[in-house]
Coordinates of C-alpha atoms and ligand atoms in Angstrom, one line a residue:
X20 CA 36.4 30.4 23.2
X21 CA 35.7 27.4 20.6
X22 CA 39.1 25.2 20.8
X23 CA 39.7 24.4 17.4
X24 CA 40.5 20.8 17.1
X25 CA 40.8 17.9 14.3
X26 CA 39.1 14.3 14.9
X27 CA 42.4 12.8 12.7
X28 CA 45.9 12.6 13.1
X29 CA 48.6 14.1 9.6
X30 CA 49.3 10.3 9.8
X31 CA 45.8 8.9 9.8
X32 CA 44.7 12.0 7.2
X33 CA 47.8 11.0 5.1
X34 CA 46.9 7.3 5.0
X35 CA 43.0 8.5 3.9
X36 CA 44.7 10.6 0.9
X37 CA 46.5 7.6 -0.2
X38 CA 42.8 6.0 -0.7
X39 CA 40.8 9.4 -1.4
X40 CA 42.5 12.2 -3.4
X41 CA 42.4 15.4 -2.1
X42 CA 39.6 17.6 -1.9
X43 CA 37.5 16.0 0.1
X44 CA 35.0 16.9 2.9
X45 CA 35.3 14.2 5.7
X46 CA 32.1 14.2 8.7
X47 CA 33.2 13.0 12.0
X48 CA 30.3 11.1 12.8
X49 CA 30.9 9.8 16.7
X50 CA 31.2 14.1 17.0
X51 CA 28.0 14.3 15.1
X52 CA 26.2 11.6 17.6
X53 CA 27.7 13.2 20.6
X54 CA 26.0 16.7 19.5
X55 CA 22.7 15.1 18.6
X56 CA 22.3 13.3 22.1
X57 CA 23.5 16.5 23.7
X58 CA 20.8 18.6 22.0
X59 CA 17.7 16.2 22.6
X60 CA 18.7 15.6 26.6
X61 CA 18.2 19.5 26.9
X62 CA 14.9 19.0 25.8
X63 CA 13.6 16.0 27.4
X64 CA 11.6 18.2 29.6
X65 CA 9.2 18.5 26.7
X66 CA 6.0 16.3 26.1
X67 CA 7.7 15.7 22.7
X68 CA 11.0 17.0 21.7
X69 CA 12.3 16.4 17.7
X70 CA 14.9 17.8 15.6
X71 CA 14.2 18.2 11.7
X72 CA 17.8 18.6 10.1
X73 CA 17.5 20.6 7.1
X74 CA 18.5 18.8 4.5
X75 CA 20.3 21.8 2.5
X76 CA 22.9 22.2 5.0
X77 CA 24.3 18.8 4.2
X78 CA 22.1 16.8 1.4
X79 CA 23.8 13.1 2.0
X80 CA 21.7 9.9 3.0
X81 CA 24.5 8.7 4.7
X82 CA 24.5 11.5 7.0
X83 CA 20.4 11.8 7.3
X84 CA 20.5 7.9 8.4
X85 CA 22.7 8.6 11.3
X86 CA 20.8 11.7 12.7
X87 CA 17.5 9.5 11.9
X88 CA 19.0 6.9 14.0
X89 CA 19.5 9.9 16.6
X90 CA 15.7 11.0 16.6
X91 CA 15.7 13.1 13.9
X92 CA 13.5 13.9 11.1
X93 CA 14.1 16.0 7.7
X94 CA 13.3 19.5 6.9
X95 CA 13.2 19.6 3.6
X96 CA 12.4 22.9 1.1
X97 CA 12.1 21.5 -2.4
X98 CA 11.5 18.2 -4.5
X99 CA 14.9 16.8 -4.3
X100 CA 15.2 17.3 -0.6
X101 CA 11.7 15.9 -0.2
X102 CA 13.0 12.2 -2.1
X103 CA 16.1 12.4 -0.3
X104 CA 14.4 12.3 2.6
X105 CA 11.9 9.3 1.1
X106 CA 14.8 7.6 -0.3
X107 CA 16.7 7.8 3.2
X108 CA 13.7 6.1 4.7
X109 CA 12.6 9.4 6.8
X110 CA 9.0 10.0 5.8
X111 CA 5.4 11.0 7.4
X112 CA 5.5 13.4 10.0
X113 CA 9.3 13.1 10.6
X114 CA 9.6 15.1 7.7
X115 CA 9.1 18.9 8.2
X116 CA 8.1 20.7 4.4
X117 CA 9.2 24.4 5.4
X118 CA 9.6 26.2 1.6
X119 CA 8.6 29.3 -0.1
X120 CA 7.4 30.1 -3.3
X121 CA 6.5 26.3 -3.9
X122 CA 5.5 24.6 -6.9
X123 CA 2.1 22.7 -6.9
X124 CA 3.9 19.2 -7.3
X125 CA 6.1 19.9 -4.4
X126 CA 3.0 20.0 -2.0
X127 CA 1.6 17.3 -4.1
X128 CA 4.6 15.1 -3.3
X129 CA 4.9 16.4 0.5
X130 CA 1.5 16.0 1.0
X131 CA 1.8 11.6 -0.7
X132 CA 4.3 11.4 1.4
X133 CA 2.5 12.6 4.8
X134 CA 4.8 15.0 5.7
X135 CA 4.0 18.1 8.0
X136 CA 3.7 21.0 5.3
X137 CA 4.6 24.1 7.1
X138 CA 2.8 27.2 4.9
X139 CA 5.0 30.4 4.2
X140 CA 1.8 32.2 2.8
X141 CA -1.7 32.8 3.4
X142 CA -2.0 32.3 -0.5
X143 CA -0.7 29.3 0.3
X144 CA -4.0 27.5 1.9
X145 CA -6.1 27.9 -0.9
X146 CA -3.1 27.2 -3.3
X147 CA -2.6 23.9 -1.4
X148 CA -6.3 23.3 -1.5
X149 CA -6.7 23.3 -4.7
X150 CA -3.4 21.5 -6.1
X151 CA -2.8 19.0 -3.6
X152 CA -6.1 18.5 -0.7
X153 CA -6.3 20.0 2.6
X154 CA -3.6 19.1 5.0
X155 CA -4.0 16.9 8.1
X156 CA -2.1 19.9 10.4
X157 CA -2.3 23.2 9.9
X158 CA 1.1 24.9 10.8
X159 CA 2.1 28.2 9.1
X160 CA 5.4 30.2 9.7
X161 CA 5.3 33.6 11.2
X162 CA 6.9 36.8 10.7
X163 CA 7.0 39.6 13.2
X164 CA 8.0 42.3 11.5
X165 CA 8.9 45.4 13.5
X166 CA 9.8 44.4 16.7
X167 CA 7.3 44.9 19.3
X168 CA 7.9 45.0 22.4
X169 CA 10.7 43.3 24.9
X170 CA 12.3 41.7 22.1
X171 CA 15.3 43.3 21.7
X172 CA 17.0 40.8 19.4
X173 CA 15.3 39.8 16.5
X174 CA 16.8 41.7 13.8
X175 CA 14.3 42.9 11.0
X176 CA 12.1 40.3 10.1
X177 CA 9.8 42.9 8.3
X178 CA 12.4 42.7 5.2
X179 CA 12.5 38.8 5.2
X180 CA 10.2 37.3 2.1
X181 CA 9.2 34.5 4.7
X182 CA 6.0 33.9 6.4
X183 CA 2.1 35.4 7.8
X184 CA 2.1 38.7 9.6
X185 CA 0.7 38.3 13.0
X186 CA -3.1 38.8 11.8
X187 CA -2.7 36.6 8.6
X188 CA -2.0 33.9 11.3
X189 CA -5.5 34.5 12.7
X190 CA -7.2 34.5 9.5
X191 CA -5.5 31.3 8.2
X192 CA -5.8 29.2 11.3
X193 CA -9.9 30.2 11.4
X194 CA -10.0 29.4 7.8
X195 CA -8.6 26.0 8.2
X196 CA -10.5 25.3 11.3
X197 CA -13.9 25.7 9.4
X198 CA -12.7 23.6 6.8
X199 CA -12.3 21.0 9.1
X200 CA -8.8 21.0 10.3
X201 CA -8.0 19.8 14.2
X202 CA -4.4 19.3 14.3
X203 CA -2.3 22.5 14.5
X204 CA 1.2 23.9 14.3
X205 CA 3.1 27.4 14.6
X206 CA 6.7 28.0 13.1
X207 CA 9.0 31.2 13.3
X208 CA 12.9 30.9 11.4
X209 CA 14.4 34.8 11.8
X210 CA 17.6 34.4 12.2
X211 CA 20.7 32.8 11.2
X212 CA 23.9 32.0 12.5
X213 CA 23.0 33.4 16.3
X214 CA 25.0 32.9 18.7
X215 CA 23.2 34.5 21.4
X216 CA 22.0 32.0 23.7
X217 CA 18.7 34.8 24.7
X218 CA 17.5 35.0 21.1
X219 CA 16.6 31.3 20.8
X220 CA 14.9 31.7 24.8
X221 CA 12.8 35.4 23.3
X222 CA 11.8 33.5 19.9
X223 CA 10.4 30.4 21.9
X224 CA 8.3 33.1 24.6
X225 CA 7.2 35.0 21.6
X226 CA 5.6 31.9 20.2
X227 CA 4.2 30.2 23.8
X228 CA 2.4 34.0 23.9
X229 CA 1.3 33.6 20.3
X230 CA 0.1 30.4 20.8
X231 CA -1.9 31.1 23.8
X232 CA -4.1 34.6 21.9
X233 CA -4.4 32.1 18.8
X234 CA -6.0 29.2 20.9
X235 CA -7.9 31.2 22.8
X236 CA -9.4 33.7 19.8
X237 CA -10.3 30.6 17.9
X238 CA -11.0 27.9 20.5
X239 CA -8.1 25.6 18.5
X240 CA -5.6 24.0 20.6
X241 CA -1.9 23.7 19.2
X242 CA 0.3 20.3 18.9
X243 CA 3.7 21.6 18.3
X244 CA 5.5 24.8 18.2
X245 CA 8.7 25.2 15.7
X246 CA 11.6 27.0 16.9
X247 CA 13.4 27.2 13.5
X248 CA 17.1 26.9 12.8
X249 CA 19.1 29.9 12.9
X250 CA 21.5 28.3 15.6
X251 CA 25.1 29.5 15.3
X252 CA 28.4 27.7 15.2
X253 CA 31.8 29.3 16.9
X254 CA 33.6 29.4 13.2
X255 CA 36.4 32.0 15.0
X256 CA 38.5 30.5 17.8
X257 CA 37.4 33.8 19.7
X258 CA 33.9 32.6 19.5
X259 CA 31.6 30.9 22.1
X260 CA 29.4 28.0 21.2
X261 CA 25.5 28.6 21.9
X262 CA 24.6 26.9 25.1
X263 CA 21.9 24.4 24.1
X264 CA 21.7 23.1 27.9
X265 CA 20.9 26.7 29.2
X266 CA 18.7 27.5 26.1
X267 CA 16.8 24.5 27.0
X268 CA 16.6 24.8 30.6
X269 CA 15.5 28.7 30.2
X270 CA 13.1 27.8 27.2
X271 CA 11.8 24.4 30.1
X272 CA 10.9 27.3 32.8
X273 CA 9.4 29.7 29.8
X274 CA 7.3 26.7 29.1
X275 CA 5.9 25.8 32.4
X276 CA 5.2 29.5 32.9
X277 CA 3.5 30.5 29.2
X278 CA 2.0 27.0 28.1
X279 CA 1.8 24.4 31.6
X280 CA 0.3 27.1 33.9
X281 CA -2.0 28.6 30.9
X282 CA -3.7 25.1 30.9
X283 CA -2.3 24.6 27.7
X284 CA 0.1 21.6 28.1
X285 CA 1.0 19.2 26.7
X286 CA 2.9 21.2 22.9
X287 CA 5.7 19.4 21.5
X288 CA 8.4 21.7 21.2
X289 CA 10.2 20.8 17.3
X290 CA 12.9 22.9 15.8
X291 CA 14.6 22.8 12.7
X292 CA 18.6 23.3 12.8
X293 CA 20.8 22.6 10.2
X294 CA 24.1 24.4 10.4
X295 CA 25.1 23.6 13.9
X296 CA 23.6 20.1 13.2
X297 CA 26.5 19.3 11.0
X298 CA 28.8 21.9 10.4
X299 CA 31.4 21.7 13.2
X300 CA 31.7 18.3 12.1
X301 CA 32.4 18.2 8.6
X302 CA 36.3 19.3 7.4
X303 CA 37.3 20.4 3.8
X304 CA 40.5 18.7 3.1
X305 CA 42.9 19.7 0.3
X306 CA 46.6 20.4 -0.3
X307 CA 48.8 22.9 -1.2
X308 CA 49.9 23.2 -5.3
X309 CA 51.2 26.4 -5.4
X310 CA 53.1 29.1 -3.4
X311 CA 53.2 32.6 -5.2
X312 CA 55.0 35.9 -4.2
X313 CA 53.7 39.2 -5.6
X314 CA 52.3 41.9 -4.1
X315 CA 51.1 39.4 -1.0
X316 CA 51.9 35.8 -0.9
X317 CA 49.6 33.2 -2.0
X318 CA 49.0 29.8 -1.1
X319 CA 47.3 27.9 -4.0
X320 CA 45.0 24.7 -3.0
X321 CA 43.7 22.0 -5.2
X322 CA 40.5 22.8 -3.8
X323 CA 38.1 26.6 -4.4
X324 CA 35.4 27.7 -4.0
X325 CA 33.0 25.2 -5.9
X326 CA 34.2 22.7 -2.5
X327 CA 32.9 25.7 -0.1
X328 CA 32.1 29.3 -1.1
X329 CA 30.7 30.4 2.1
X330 CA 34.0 32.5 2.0
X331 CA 33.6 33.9 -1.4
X332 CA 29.7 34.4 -1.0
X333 CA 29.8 36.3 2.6
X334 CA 33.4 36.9 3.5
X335 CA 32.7 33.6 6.4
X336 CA 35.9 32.9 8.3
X337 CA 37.1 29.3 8.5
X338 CA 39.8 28.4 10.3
X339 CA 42.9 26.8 8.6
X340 CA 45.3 24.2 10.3
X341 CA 48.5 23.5 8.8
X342 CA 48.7 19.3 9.0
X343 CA 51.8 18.9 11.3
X344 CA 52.4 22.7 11.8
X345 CA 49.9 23.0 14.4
X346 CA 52.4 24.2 16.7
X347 CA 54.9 26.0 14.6
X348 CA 54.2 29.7 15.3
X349 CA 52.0 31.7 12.9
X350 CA 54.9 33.8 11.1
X351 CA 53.3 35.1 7.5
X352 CA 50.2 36.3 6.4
X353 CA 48.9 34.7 3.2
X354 CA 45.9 34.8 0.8
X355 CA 44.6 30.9 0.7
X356 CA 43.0 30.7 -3.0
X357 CA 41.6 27.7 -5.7
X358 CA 41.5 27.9 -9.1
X359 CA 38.9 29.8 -10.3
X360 CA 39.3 32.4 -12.5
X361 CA 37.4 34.8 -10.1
X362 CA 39.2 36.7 -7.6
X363 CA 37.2 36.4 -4.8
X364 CA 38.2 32.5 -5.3
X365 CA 39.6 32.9 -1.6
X366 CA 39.4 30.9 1.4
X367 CA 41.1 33.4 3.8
X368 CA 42.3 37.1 3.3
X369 CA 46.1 37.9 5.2
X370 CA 45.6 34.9 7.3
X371 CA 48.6 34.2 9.7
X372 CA 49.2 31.1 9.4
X373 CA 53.1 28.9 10.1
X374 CA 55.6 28.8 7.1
X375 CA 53.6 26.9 4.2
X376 CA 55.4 24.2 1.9
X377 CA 54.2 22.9 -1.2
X378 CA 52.5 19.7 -0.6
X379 CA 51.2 20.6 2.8
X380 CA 47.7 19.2 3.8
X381 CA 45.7 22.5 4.6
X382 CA 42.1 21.9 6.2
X383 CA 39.3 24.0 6.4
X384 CA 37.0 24.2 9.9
X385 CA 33.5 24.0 9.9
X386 CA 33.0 23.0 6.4
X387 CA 29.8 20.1 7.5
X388 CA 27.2 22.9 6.7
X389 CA 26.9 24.7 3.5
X390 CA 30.0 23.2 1.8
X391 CA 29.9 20.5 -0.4
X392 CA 25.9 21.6 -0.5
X393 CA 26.8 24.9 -2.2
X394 CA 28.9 22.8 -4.7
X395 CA 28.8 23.6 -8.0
X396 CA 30.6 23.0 -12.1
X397 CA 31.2 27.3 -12.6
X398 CA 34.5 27.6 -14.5
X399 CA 34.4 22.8 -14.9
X400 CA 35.1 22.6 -11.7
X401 CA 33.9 18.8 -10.6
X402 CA 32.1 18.5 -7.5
X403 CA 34.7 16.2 -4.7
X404 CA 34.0 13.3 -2.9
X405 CA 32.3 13.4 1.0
X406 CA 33.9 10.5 3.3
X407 CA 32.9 9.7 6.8
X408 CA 34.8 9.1 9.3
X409 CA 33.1 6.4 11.9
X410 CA 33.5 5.9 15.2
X411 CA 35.7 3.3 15.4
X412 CA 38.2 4.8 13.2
X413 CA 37.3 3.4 9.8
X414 CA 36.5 5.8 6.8
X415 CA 33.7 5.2 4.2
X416 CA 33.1 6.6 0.9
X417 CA 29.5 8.8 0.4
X418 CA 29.8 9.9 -2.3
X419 CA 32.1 9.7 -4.8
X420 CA 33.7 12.6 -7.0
X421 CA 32.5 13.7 -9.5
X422 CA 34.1 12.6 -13.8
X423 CA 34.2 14.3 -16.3
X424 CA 31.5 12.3 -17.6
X425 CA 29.1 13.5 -15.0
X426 CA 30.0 16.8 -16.4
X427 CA 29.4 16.0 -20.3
X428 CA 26.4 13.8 -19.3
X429 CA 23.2 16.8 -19.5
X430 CA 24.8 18.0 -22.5
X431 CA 22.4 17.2 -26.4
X432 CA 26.3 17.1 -27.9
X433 CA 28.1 13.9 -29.4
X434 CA 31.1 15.3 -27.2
X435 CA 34.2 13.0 -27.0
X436 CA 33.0 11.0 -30.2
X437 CA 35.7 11.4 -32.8
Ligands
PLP6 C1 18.1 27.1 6.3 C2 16.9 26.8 7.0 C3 16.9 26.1 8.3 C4 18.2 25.8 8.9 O1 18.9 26.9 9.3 P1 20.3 26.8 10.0 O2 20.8 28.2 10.1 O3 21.1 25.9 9.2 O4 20.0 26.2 11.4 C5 15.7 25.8 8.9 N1 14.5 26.2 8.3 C6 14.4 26.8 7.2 C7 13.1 27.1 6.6 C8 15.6 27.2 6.5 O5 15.5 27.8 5.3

């Protein structure tokens, strides 16, 4: 059971509006830090242990410094993530390039700016080759397809675009090895939003066996294994969060067992998490405009789905609290909707939730992931403001909303000039 609980107080979230208009998503960062800290102790058992946040989930500086300043590095999957990351002061190997379909002068700008280019296809090598040089590590991503055996989890990778079957690996590596390459890495990302704590133990074994028939068939040795993301957060109250201490300690024995007693010790262990990085942590705030009875009742918010559409997109739950109704029982079931002119413009379906009033502070769980990210202008709807909320209590601006200038501002029109 995931308790659902708020870092703020209605006064203290009252006192923020009076600064910040509503919508806004506000990141708890002393939660963030705690999570961070918590994640690399249940891997200090490793000869190396780093997080790569990826950058999509939540694409602020601000928050990139702080999980730098935690350990971290940046995975990053396209130009904009890849300066972000520069701009943020994360580059070299602390940046993880994991992308698909990639344009030449992405790998020409991962490769300037040292980064650890993670190759979805065999294609890929001689792609990379030719557009941007040879990279210092070799590290492809790998795609099991139909399950074999004693994996009873994975879902069906064989329908994912991503990654090298299991003989394209062997084919790529040997191919890089006689042109020269010595340092070598192995990546997997099949799933997304897990919550089972065995997946993460299975994906990690699958890879320790991988890399041992690699190294061995081709007489390379391996510096790092990547366990992906894919690491799920308890959005329902009913759910559990994973266990990170037990999938490290389980993942700790898989290693001495696969890699330590196979002679092939020391492997960094890297993975690549974004959503449970940030997402409990980050809270869409907004308030109520309108209440409407028709054939259900509606609650109206000055926010929608350009501030968070992981409703709209895949019918996500987030939970809801009421700001000073938190223990008023949950009498009437409501549709929670924004503006847009597109029905599915809903950010819960016959929620209970406590008598609503107009004006009432309504915030959204869970939003630190995939929220302000998926932003975007359908229907002139301005992207909001992000705030952060420090430890000590004080809240900073990181990025401000967006004008209507910003809106007008890509557009070859005199617009406005009468
Ligand atoms: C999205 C993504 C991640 C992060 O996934 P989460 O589910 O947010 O942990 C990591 N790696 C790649 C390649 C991704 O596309």
């Amino acid at each position: 059971m995931a308790k659902k609980t708020l870092p703020f107080t209605k006064e203290q979230i009252e006192d923020i509006i009076k600064k910040y208009p509503t919508p806004f998503h506000v990141y708890d960062e002393g939660a963030m830090r705690e999570n961070a800290r918590r994640l690399v102790k249940a891997f200090s058992w490793a000869p190396l242990f780093r997080e790569y946040f990826a950058v999509k989930a939540a694409p602020n500086p601000h928050l990139l410094k702080i999980l730098n300043q935690e350990g971290f590095g940046a995975d990053c999957s396209s130009m904009a993530e890849l300066v972000l990351a520069e701009r943020t002061g994360i580059t070299g190997e602390m940046i993880m390039f994991t992308s698909n379909d990639t344009p030449a002068e992405e790998f020409v700008k991962a490769l300037e700016l040292g980064a650890i280019i993670n190759l979805d296809d065999i294609t890929h090598i001689s792609y990379l080759e030719k557009n941007a040089g040879l990279p210092e590590i070799g590290c492809f991503r790998y795609n099991p397809g139909p399950l074999r055996g004693g994996n009873a989890i994975i879902g069906t990778p064989e329908e994912a675009k991503y990654g090298f079957t299991r003989e394209q690996l062997f084919e790529g590596y040997r191919l890089l090895r006689d042109k020269g390459v010595r340092r070598f890495g192995l990546h997997t990302m099949i799933a997304s939003n897990e919550l089972d704590n065995r997946y993460f133990v299975d994906t990690a074994r699958m890879l320790f066996d991988l890399v041992r028939d690699i190294s061995k068939e081709l007489d390379i040795s391996f510096e790092f294994v990547n366990l992906g993301g894919g690491f799920g957060i308890p959005y329902r109250p009913e759910d559990s969060a994973v266990d990170i201490e037990f999938i490290g300690d389980e993942i700790g024995k898989a290693y001495d067992e696969l890699i330590r007693k196979k002679g092939l010790h020391p492997l960094n262990i890297y993975m690549e998490s974004g959503r449970m990085i940030t997402g409990p942590y980050g809270y869409l705030v907004s308030r109520v405009l309108h209440k409407k009875n028709t054939y259900k009742n509606y609650i109206g918010l000055d926010a929608s789905m350009a501030n968070l559409m992981r409703p709209a997109l895949y019918g996500a739950y987030h939970h809801i609290t009421v700001m000073g109704r938190e223990n008023e029982p949950a009498v009437r079931e409501y549709d929670v909707t924004g503006s847009l002119c597109e029905n599915n413009d809903k950010f819960a379906i016959n929620r209970m939730l406590p008598e609503v009033e107009i004006g009432d502070i309504v915030v959204i769980h869970d939003a630190g992931a995939h929220g302000h990210a998926m932003g975007f202008n359908y229907n002139g709807k301005l992207r909001s403001s992000e705030l952060l909320l420090r430890p000590d209590g004080t809240v900073e601006l990181i990025r401000r909303a967006e004008t209507l200038d910003d809106y007008f501002a890509t557009l070859e029109f005199p617009v406005g000039k009468r």
